[in-house]
PDB file of N, CA and C in Angstrom:
ATOM      1  N   MET A 553     -24.005 -40.667 -14.222  1.00  0.00           N
ATOM      2  CA  MET A 553     -24.384 -39.960 -12.861  1.00  0.00           C
ATOM      3  C   MET A 553     -23.311 -39.634 -12.465  1.00  0.00           C
ATOM      4  N   ALA A 554     -23.207 -38.088 -11.891  1.00  0.00           N
ATOM      5  CA  ALA A 554     -21.994 -37.285 -11.641  1.00  0.00           C
ATOM      6  C   ALA A 554     -21.993 -38.076  -9.992  1.00  0.00           C
ATOM      7  N   ASP A 555     -20.750 -38.417  -9.683  1.00  0.00           N
ATOM      8  CA  ASP A 555     -20.224 -38.610  -8.051  1.00  0.00           C
ATOM      9  C   ASP A 555     -20.051 -37.471  -7.424  1.00  0.00           C
ATOM     10  N   LEU A 556     -19.929 -37.512  -6.012  1.00  0.00           N
ATOM     11  CA  LEU A 556     -19.579 -36.266  -5.484  1.00  0.00           C
ATOM     12  C   LEU A 556     -18.387 -35.655  -5.791  1.00  0.00           C
ATOM     13  N   VAL A 557     -17.110 -36.337  -6.481  1.00  0.00           N
ATOM     14  CA  VAL A 557     -15.862 -35.869  -6.786  1.00  0.00           C
ATOM     15  C   VAL A 557     -16.258 -35.032  -7.959  1.00  0.00           C
ATOM     16  N   ASP A 558     -16.969 -35.478  -8.732  1.00  0.00           N
ATOM     17  CA  ASP A 558     -17.146 -34.729  -9.857  1.00  0.00           C
ATOM     18  C   ASP A 558     -17.876 -33.356  -9.784  1.00  0.00           C
ATOM     19  N   ILE A 559     -18.905 -33.400  -8.800  1.00  0.00           N
ATOM     20  CA  ILE A 559     -20.010 -32.566  -8.703  1.00  0.00           C
ATOM     21  C   ILE A 559     -18.888 -31.335  -7.654  1.00  0.00           C
ATOM     22  N   ALA A 560     -18.067 -31.666  -6.878  1.00  0.00           N
ATOM     23  CA  ALA A 560     -17.434 -30.948  -6.215  1.00  0.00           C
ATOM     24  C   ALA A 560     -16.467 -30.192  -7.252  1.00  0.00           C
ATOM     25  N   ALA A 561     -16.025 -30.957  -8.150  1.00  0.00           N
ATOM     26  CA  ALA A 561     -14.636 -30.390  -9.022  1.00  0.00           C
ATOM     27  C   ALA A 561     -15.431 -29.320  -9.914  1.00  0.00           C
ATOM     28  N   ASP A 562     -16.538 -29.216 -10.222  1.00  0.00           N
ATOM     29  CA  ASP A 562     -17.175 -28.404 -11.309  1.00  0.00           C
ATOM     30  C   ASP A 562     -17.601 -27.242 -10.230  1.00  0.00           C
ATOM     31  N   ARG A 563     -17.744 -27.428  -8.953  1.00  0.00           N
ATOM     32  CA  ARG A 563     -18.176 -26.279  -7.982  1.00  0.00           C
ATOM     33  C   ARG A 563     -16.853 -25.376  -7.772  1.00  0.00           C
ATOM     34  N   VAL A 564     -15.877 -26.126  -7.685  1.00  0.00           N
ATOM     35  CA  VAL A 564     -14.544 -25.384  -7.422  1.00  0.00           C
ATOM     36  C   VAL A 564     -14.384 -24.600  -8.565  1.00  0.00           C
ATOM     37  N   GLU A 565     -14.359 -25.372  -9.807  1.00  0.00           N
ATOM     38  CA  GLU A 565     -14.140 -24.335 -11.382  1.00  0.00           C
ATOM     39  C   GLU A 565     -15.078 -23.201 -11.381  1.00  0.00           C
ATOM     40  N   ALA A 566     -16.392 -23.455 -10.866  1.00  0.00           N
ATOM     41  CA  ALA A 566     -17.249 -22.314 -11.231  1.00  0.00           C
ATOM     42  C   ALA A 566     -16.982 -21.216 -10.101  1.00  0.00           C
ATOM     43  N   GLU A 567     -16.747 -21.429  -9.249  1.00  0.00           N
ATOM     44  CA  GLU A 567     -15.882 -20.529  -8.140  1.00  0.00           C
ATOM     45  C   GLU A 567     -14.829 -19.518  -8.392  1.00  0.00           C
ATOM     46  N   ARG A 568     -13.822 -20.619  -8.910  1.00  0.00           N
ATOM     47  CA  ARG A 568     -12.820 -19.995  -9.401  1.00  0.00           C
ATOM     48  C   ARG A 568     -13.041 -19.119 -10.565  1.00  0.00           C
ATOM     49  N   GLU A 569     -13.598 -19.465 -11.372  1.00  0.00           N
ATOM     50  CA  GLU A 569     -14.049 -18.288 -12.740  1.00  0.00           C
ATOM     51  C   GLU A 569     -14.723 -17.118 -12.235  1.00  0.00           C
ATOM     52  N   ALA A 570     -15.652 -17.530 -11.225  1.00  0.00           N
ATOM     53  CA  ALA A 570     -16.547 -16.358 -10.642  1.00  0.00           C
ATOM     54  C   ALA A 570     -15.329 -15.010  -9.915  1.00  0.00           C
ATOM     55  N   ILE A 571     -14.330 -15.994  -9.525  1.00  0.00           N
ATOM     56  CA  ILE A 571     -13.385 -14.871  -8.561  1.00  0.00           C
ATOM     57  C   ILE A 571     -12.509 -14.569  -9.678  1.00  0.00           C
ATOM     58  N   VAL A 572     -12.229 -14.976 -10.686  1.00  0.00           N
ATOM     59  CA  VAL A 572     -11.438 -14.299 -11.815  1.00  0.00           C
ATOM     60  C   VAL A 572     -12.315 -13.177 -12.525  1.00  0.00           C
ATOM     61  N   ALA A 573     -13.444 -13.552 -12.541  1.00  0.00           N
ATOM     62  CA  ALA A 573     -14.218 -12.404 -13.614  1.00  0.00           C
ATOM     63  C   ALA A 573     -14.508 -11.235 -12.591  1.00  0.00           C
ATOM     64  N   ARG A 574     -14.952 -11.348 -10.896  1.00  0.00           N
ATOM     65  CA  ARG A 574     -14.782 -10.106 -10.411  1.00  0.00           C
ATOM     66  C   ARG A 574     -13.590  -9.496 -10.088  1.00  0.00           C
ATOM     67  N   ARG A 575     -12.080 -10.398 -10.181  1.00  0.00           N
ATOM     68  CA  ARG A 575     -11.032  -9.239 -10.470  1.00  0.00           C
ATOM     69  C   ARG A 575     -10.871  -8.778 -11.738  1.00  0.00           C
ATOM     70  N   ARG A 576     -11.073  -9.503 -12.554  1.00  0.00           N
ATOM     71  CA  ARG A 576     -10.954  -8.569 -13.726  1.00  0.00           C
ATOM     72  C   ARG A 576     -12.018  -7.478 -13.994  1.00  0.00           C
ATOM     73  N   ALA A 577     -12.670  -7.360 -13.444  1.00  0.00           N
ATOM     74  CA  ALA A 577     -13.643  -6.022 -12.921  1.00  0.00           C
ATOM     75  C   ALA A 577     -13.090  -4.761 -12.648  1.00  0.00           C
ATOM     76  N   TYR A 578     -11.968  -5.068 -11.703  1.00  0.00           N
ATOM     77  CA  TYR A 578     -11.595  -3.820 -11.169  1.00  0.00           C
ATOM     78  C   TYR A 578     -10.874  -3.166 -12.150  1.00  0.00           C
ATOM     79  N   PRO A 579     -10.523  -2.055 -11.835  1.00  0.00           N
ATOM     80  CA  PRO A 579      -9.316  -1.242 -12.961  1.00  0.00           C
ATOM     81  C   PRO A 579      -7.502  -1.804 -12.434  1.00  0.00           C
ATOM     82  N   ALA A 580      -6.750  -1.631 -13.312  1.00  0.00           N
ATOM     83  CA  ALA A 580      -5.611  -2.216 -13.007  1.00  0.00           C
ATOM     84  C   ALA A 580      -4.907  -1.323 -12.132  1.00  0.00           C
ATOM     85  N   PRO A 581      -4.029  -1.389 -10.764  1.00  0.00           N
ATOM     86  CA  PRO A 581      -3.440  -0.602  -9.869  1.00  0.00           C
ATOM     87  C   PRO A 581      -2.736  -0.074 -10.859  1.00  0.00           C
ATOM     88  N   THR A 582      -2.397   1.289 -10.297  1.00  0.00           N
ATOM     89  CA  THR A 582      -1.493   2.330 -11.048  1.00  0.00           C
ATOM     90  C   THR A 582      -0.683   2.755 -10.077  1.00  0.00           C
ATOM     91  N   ALA A 583       0.519   3.196 -10.456  1.00  0.00           N
ATOM     92  CA  ALA A 583       1.611   3.652  -9.266  1.00  0.00           C
ATOM     93  C   ALA A 583       1.180   4.829  -8.826  1.00  0.00           C
ATOM     94  N   PRO A 584       1.042   5.218  -7.565  1.00  0.00           N
ATOM     95  CA  PRO A 584       1.413   5.956  -6.924  1.00  0.00           C
ATOM     96  C   PRO A 584       1.861   7.241  -7.525  1.00  0.00           C
ATOM     97  N   THR A 585       1.184   8.805  -7.400  1.00  0.00           N
ATOM     98  CA  THR A 585       2.191   9.662  -7.999  1.00  0.00           C
ATOM     99  C   THR A 585       3.193   9.875  -6.703  1.00  0.00           C
ATOM    100  N   PRO A 586       4.155   9.989  -7.246  1.00  0.00           N
ATOM    101  CA  PRO A 586       5.462  10.415  -6.037  1.00  0.00           C
ATOM    102  C   PRO A 586       5.048  11.936  -5.575  1.00  0.00           C
ATOM    103  N   ALA A 587       5.397  11.922  -4.004  1.00  0.00           N
ATOM    104  CA  ALA A 587       5.301  13.334  -3.646  1.00  0.00           C
ATOM    105  C   ALA A 587       6.083  14.358  -3.750  1.00  0.00           C
ATOM    106  N   THR A 588       5.796  15.535  -4.088  1.00  0.00           N
ATOM    107  CA  THR A 588       6.726  16.718  -4.664  1.00  0.00           C
ATOM    108  C   THR A 588       6.740  17.668  -3.046  1.00  0.00           C
ATOM    109  N   ARG A 589       5.711  17.662  -2.249  1.00  0.00           N
ATOM    110  CA  ARG A 589       5.864  18.536  -1.301  1.00  0.00           C
ATOM    111  C   ARG A 589       5.955  17.845   0.032  1.00  0.00           C
ATOM    112  N   CYS A 590       6.580  18.172   1.007  1.00  0.00           N
ATOM    113  CA  CYS A 590       6.361  17.696   2.332  1.00  0.00           C
ATOM    114  C   CYS A 590       4.716  17.589   2.861  1.00  0.00           C
ATOM    115  N   THR A 591       4.527  16.230   3.424  1.00  0.00           N
ATOM    116  CA  THR A 591       2.879  16.391   3.899  1.00  0.00           C
ATOM    117  C   THR A 591       3.123  17.076   5.360  1.00  0.00           C
ATOM    118  N   SER A 592       4.021  17.248   5.965  1.00  0.00           N
ATOM    119  CA  SER A 592       4.036  17.942   7.201  1.00  0.00           C
ATOM    120  C   SER A 592       4.289  19.462   7.349  1.00  0.00           C
ATOM    121  N   CYS A 593       5.427  20.071   6.686  1.00  0.00           N
ATOM    122  CA  CYS A 593       5.345  21.191   6.660  1.00  0.00           C
ATOM    123  C   CYS A 593       5.041  22.041   5.285  1.00  0.00           C
ATOM    124  N   GLY A 594       5.043  21.165   4.032  1.00  0.00           N
ATOM    125  CA  GLY A 594       4.608  21.835   2.731  1.00  0.00           C
ATOM    126  C   GLY A 594       5.600  22.033   2.045  1.00  0.00           C
ATOM    127  N   GLN A 595       6.618  22.039   2.626  1.00  0.00           N
ATOM    128  CA  GLN A 595       7.766  22.689   1.618  1.00  0.00           C
ATOM    129  C   GLN A 595       8.467  21.475   0.564  1.00  0.00           C
ATOM    130  N   PRO A 596       8.919  21.824  -0.726  1.00  0.00           N
ATOM    131  CA  PRO A 596       9.014  20.852  -1.499  1.00  0.00           C
ATOM    132  C   PRO A 596      10.286  19.900  -0.854  1.00  0.00           C
ATOM    133  N   ILE A 597       9.986  19.028  -1.287  1.00  0.00           N
ATOM    134  CA  ILE A 597      10.905  17.666  -0.879  1.00  0.00           C
ATOM    135  C   ILE A 597      11.958  17.656  -1.870  1.00  0.00           C
ATOM    136  N   PRO A 598      13.519  17.990  -1.728  1.00  0.00           N
ATOM    137  CA  PRO A 598      14.569  17.941  -2.601  1.00  0.00           C
ATOM    138  C   PRO A 598      14.652  16.964  -3.431  1.00  0.00           C
ATOM    139  N   PRO A 599      14.912  16.582  -4.579  1.00  0.00           N
ATOM    140  CA  PRO A 599      14.988  15.756  -5.524  1.00  0.00           C
ATOM    141  C   PRO A 599      15.726  14.512  -5.332  1.00  0.00           C
ATOM    142  N   ALA A 600      17.069  14.976  -4.317  1.00  0.00           N
ATOM    143  CA  ALA A 600      17.852  13.881  -4.268  1.00  0.00           C
ATOM    144  C   ALA A 600      17.210  13.038  -3.295  1.00  0.00           C
ATOM    145  N   ARG A 601      16.308  13.469  -2.248  1.00  0.00           N
ATOM    146  CA  ARG A 601      15.629  12.743  -1.126  1.00  0.00           C
ATOM    147  C   ARG A 601      14.336  11.904  -1.818  1.00  0.00           C
ATOM    148  N   ARG A 602      13.775  12.807  -2.823  1.00  0.00           N
ATOM    149  CA  ARG A 602      12.890  12.002  -3.815  1.00  0.00           C
ATOM    150  C   ARG A 602      13.482  10.544  -4.371  1.00  0.00           C
ATOM    151  N   GLN A 603      14.955  10.911  -4.837  1.00  0.00           N
ATOM    152  CA  GLN A 603      15.414   9.694  -5.913  1.00  0.00           C
ATOM    153  C   GLN A 603      16.092   8.578  -5.074  1.00  0.00           C
ATOM    154  N   ALA A 604      16.625   9.121  -3.730  1.00  0.00           N
ATOM    155  CA  ALA A 604      16.878   8.112  -2.757  1.00  0.00           C
ATOM    156  C   ALA A 604      15.921   7.241  -2.110  1.00  0.00           C
ATOM    157  N   ARG A 605      14.759   8.048  -1.921  1.00  0.00           N
ATOM    158  CA  ARG A 605      13.499   7.587  -1.554  1.00  0.00           C
ATOM    159  C   ARG A 605      12.337   7.819  -1.922  1.00  0.00           C
ATOM    160  N   PRO A 606      11.856   7.018  -3.150  1.00  0.00           N
ATOM    161  CA  PRO A 606      10.852   7.173  -4.122  1.00  0.00           C
ATOM    162  C   PRO A 606       9.694   7.406  -3.307  1.00  0.00           C
ATOM    163  N   GLY A 607       9.499   6.788  -1.976  1.00  0.00           N
ATOM    164  CA  GLY A 607       8.241   6.819  -1.581  1.00  0.00           C
ATOM    165  C   GLY A 607       7.813   7.904  -0.737  1.00  0.00           C
ATOM    166  N   ALA A 608       8.945   8.344  -0.279  1.00  0.00           N
ATOM    167  CA  ALA A 608       9.174   9.794   0.778  1.00  0.00           C
ATOM    168  C   ALA A 608       7.632  10.598   0.606  1.00  0.00           C
ATOM    169  N   THR A 609       7.520  10.711   1.553  1.00  0.00           N
ATOM    170  CA  THR A 609       6.161  11.940   1.782  1.00  0.00           C
ATOM    171  C   THR A 609       6.353  13.081   2.563  1.00  0.00           C
ATOM    172  N   ARG A 610       7.771  12.933   3.178  1.00  0.00           N
ATOM    173  CA  ARG A 610       8.255  13.975   4.093  1.00  0.00           C
ATOM    174  C   ARG A 610       9.615  14.539   4.039  1.00  0.00           C
ATOM    175  N   CYS A 611      10.009  15.732   4.182  1.00  0.00           N
ATOM    176  CA  CYS A 611      11.448  16.157   3.834  1.00  0.00           C
ATOM    177  C   CYS A 611      12.331  15.615   4.703  1.00  0.00           C
ATOM    178  N   ALA A 612      13.402  15.627   4.941  1.00  0.00           N
ATOM    179  CA  ALA A 612      14.340  14.977   5.655  1.00  0.00           C
ATOM    180  C   ALA A 612      14.395  15.221   7.227  1.00  0.00           C
ATOM    181  N   GLY A 613      13.914  16.781   7.234  1.00  0.00           N
ATOM    182  CA  GLY A 613      13.875  16.875   8.816  1.00  0.00           C
ATOM    183  C   GLY A 613      12.618  16.428   9.157  1.00  0.00           C
ATOM    184  N   CYS A 614      11.651  16.726   8.511  1.00  0.00           N
ATOM    185  CA  CYS A 614      10.159  16.147   9.382  1.00  0.00           C
ATOM    186  C   CYS A 614      10.050  14.939   9.587  1.00  0.00           C
ATOM    187  N   GLN A 615      10.753  14.169   8.562  1.00  0.00           N
ATOM    188  CA  GLN A 615      10.691  12.892   8.755  1.00  0.00           C
ATOM    189  C   GLN A 615      11.612  12.489  10.054  1.00  0.00           C
ATOM    190  N   ALA A 616      12.732  13.150  10.293  1.00  0.00           N
ATOM    191  CA  ALA A 616      13.790  12.840  11.360  1.00  0.00           C
ATOM    192  C   ALA A 616      12.869  13.271  12.734  1.00  0.00           C
ATOM    193  N   ALA A 617      12.019  14.428  12.550  1.00  0.00           N
ATOM    194  CA  ALA A 617      11.116  14.668  13.934  1.00  0.00           C
ATOM    195  C   ALA A 617      10.035  13.721  13.929  1.00  0.00           C
ATOM    196  N   ALA A 618       9.463  12.952  13.034  1.00  0.00           N
ATOM    197  CA  ALA A 618       8.737  12.115  13.053  1.00  0.00           C
ATOM    198  C   ALA A 618       8.862  10.830  13.682  1.00  0.00           C
ATOM    199  N   GLU A 619      10.196  10.451  13.484  1.00  0.00           N
ATOM    200  CA  GLU A 619      11.241   9.444  14.144  1.00  0.00           C
ATOM    201  C   GLU A 619      11.561   9.389  15.140  1.00  0.00           C
ATOM    202  N   VAL A 620      11.529  10.576  15.662  1.00  0.00           N
ATOM    203  CA  VAL A 620      12.006  10.679  17.272  1.00  0.00           C
ATOM    204  C   VAL A 620      10.988  10.718  17.797  1.00  0.00           C
ATOM    205  N   ARG A 621       9.528  11.458  17.550  1.00  0.00           N
ATOM    206  CA  ARG A 621       8.305  11.529  18.004  1.00  0.00           C
ATOM    207  C   ARG A 621       7.908   9.752  18.322  1.00  0.00           C
ATOM    208  N   ALA A 622       7.983   9.078  17.231  1.00  0.00           N
ATOM    209  CA  ALA A 622       7.289   7.960  17.206  1.00  0.00           C
ATOM    210  C   ALA A 622       8.443   6.949  18.143  1.00  0.00           C
ATOM    211  N   ALA A 623       9.713   6.974  18.083  1.00  0.00           N
ATOM    212  CA  ALA A 623      10.251   6.461  18.791  1.00  0.00           C
ATOM    213  C   ALA A 623       9.935   6.636  21.100  1.00  0.00           C
ATOM    214  N   ARG A 624       9.647   8.147  20.734  1.00  0.00           N
ATOM    215  CA  ARG A 624       9.294   8.467  22.440  1.00  0.00           C
ATOM    216  C   ARG A 624       8.059   8.024  22.699  1.00  0.00           C
ATOM    217  N   TYR A 625       6.873   7.603  21.574  1.00  0.00           N
ATOM    218  CA  TYR A 625       5.991   7.404  21.700  1.00  0.00           C
ATOM    219  C   TYR A 625       6.079   5.548  22.443  1.00  0.00           C
ATOM    220  N   ARG A 626       6.832   4.886  21.340  1.00  0.00           N
ATOM    221  CA  ARG A 626       7.114   3.614  21.802  1.00  0.00           C
ATOM    222  C   ARG A 626       7.645   3.269  23.381  1.00  0.00           C
ATOM    223  N   LYS A 627       8.518   4.229  23.798  1.00  0.00           N
ATOM    224  CA  LYS A 627       9.223   4.321  24.469  1.00  0.00           C
ATOM    225  C   LYS A 627       8.165   4.735  26.378  1.00  0.00           C
ATOM    226  N   THR A 628       7.472   5.697  25.972  1.00  0.00           N
ATOM    227  CA  THR A 628       6.349   6.502  26.938  1.00  0.00           C
ATOM    228  C   THR A 628       5.234   6.196  26.856  1.00  0.00           C
ATOM    229  N   GLY A 629       5.089   5.846  25.355  1.00  0.00           N
ATOM    230  CA  GLY A 629       3.317   6.130  25.358  1.00  0.00           C
ATOM    231  C   GLY A 629       2.496   7.107  25.275  1.00  0.00           C
ATOM    232  N   VAL A 630       3.719   8.279  25.273  1.00  0.00           N
ATOM    233  CA  VAL A 630       2.860   9.634  25.220  1.00  0.00           C
ATOM    234  C   VAL A 630       3.429  10.247  23.861  1.00  0.00           C
ATOM    235  N   TRP A 631       2.568  11.048  23.374  1.00  0.00           N
ATOM    236  CA  TRP A 631       3.244  11.687  22.189  1.00  0.00           C
ATOM    237  C   TRP A 631       3.708  13.157  22.474  1.00  0.00           C
TER     238      TRP A 631
END
């Protein structure tokens, strides 16, 4: 006759196996495709910027403008 500890251990193991099975059902994550064009102005992002900031989605000019707008919003609460 199993005691409560054995029952709990079996249940934990079954739940763990179910979680692992669900996780394995998802496709493996892939690296995002690097942006080659600015999402703000549509111009090509220079290779030097893409190399310096691999996750960059804006050119340097648009990124600077976005940071100024964000700072102003944090300060005033108005876009």
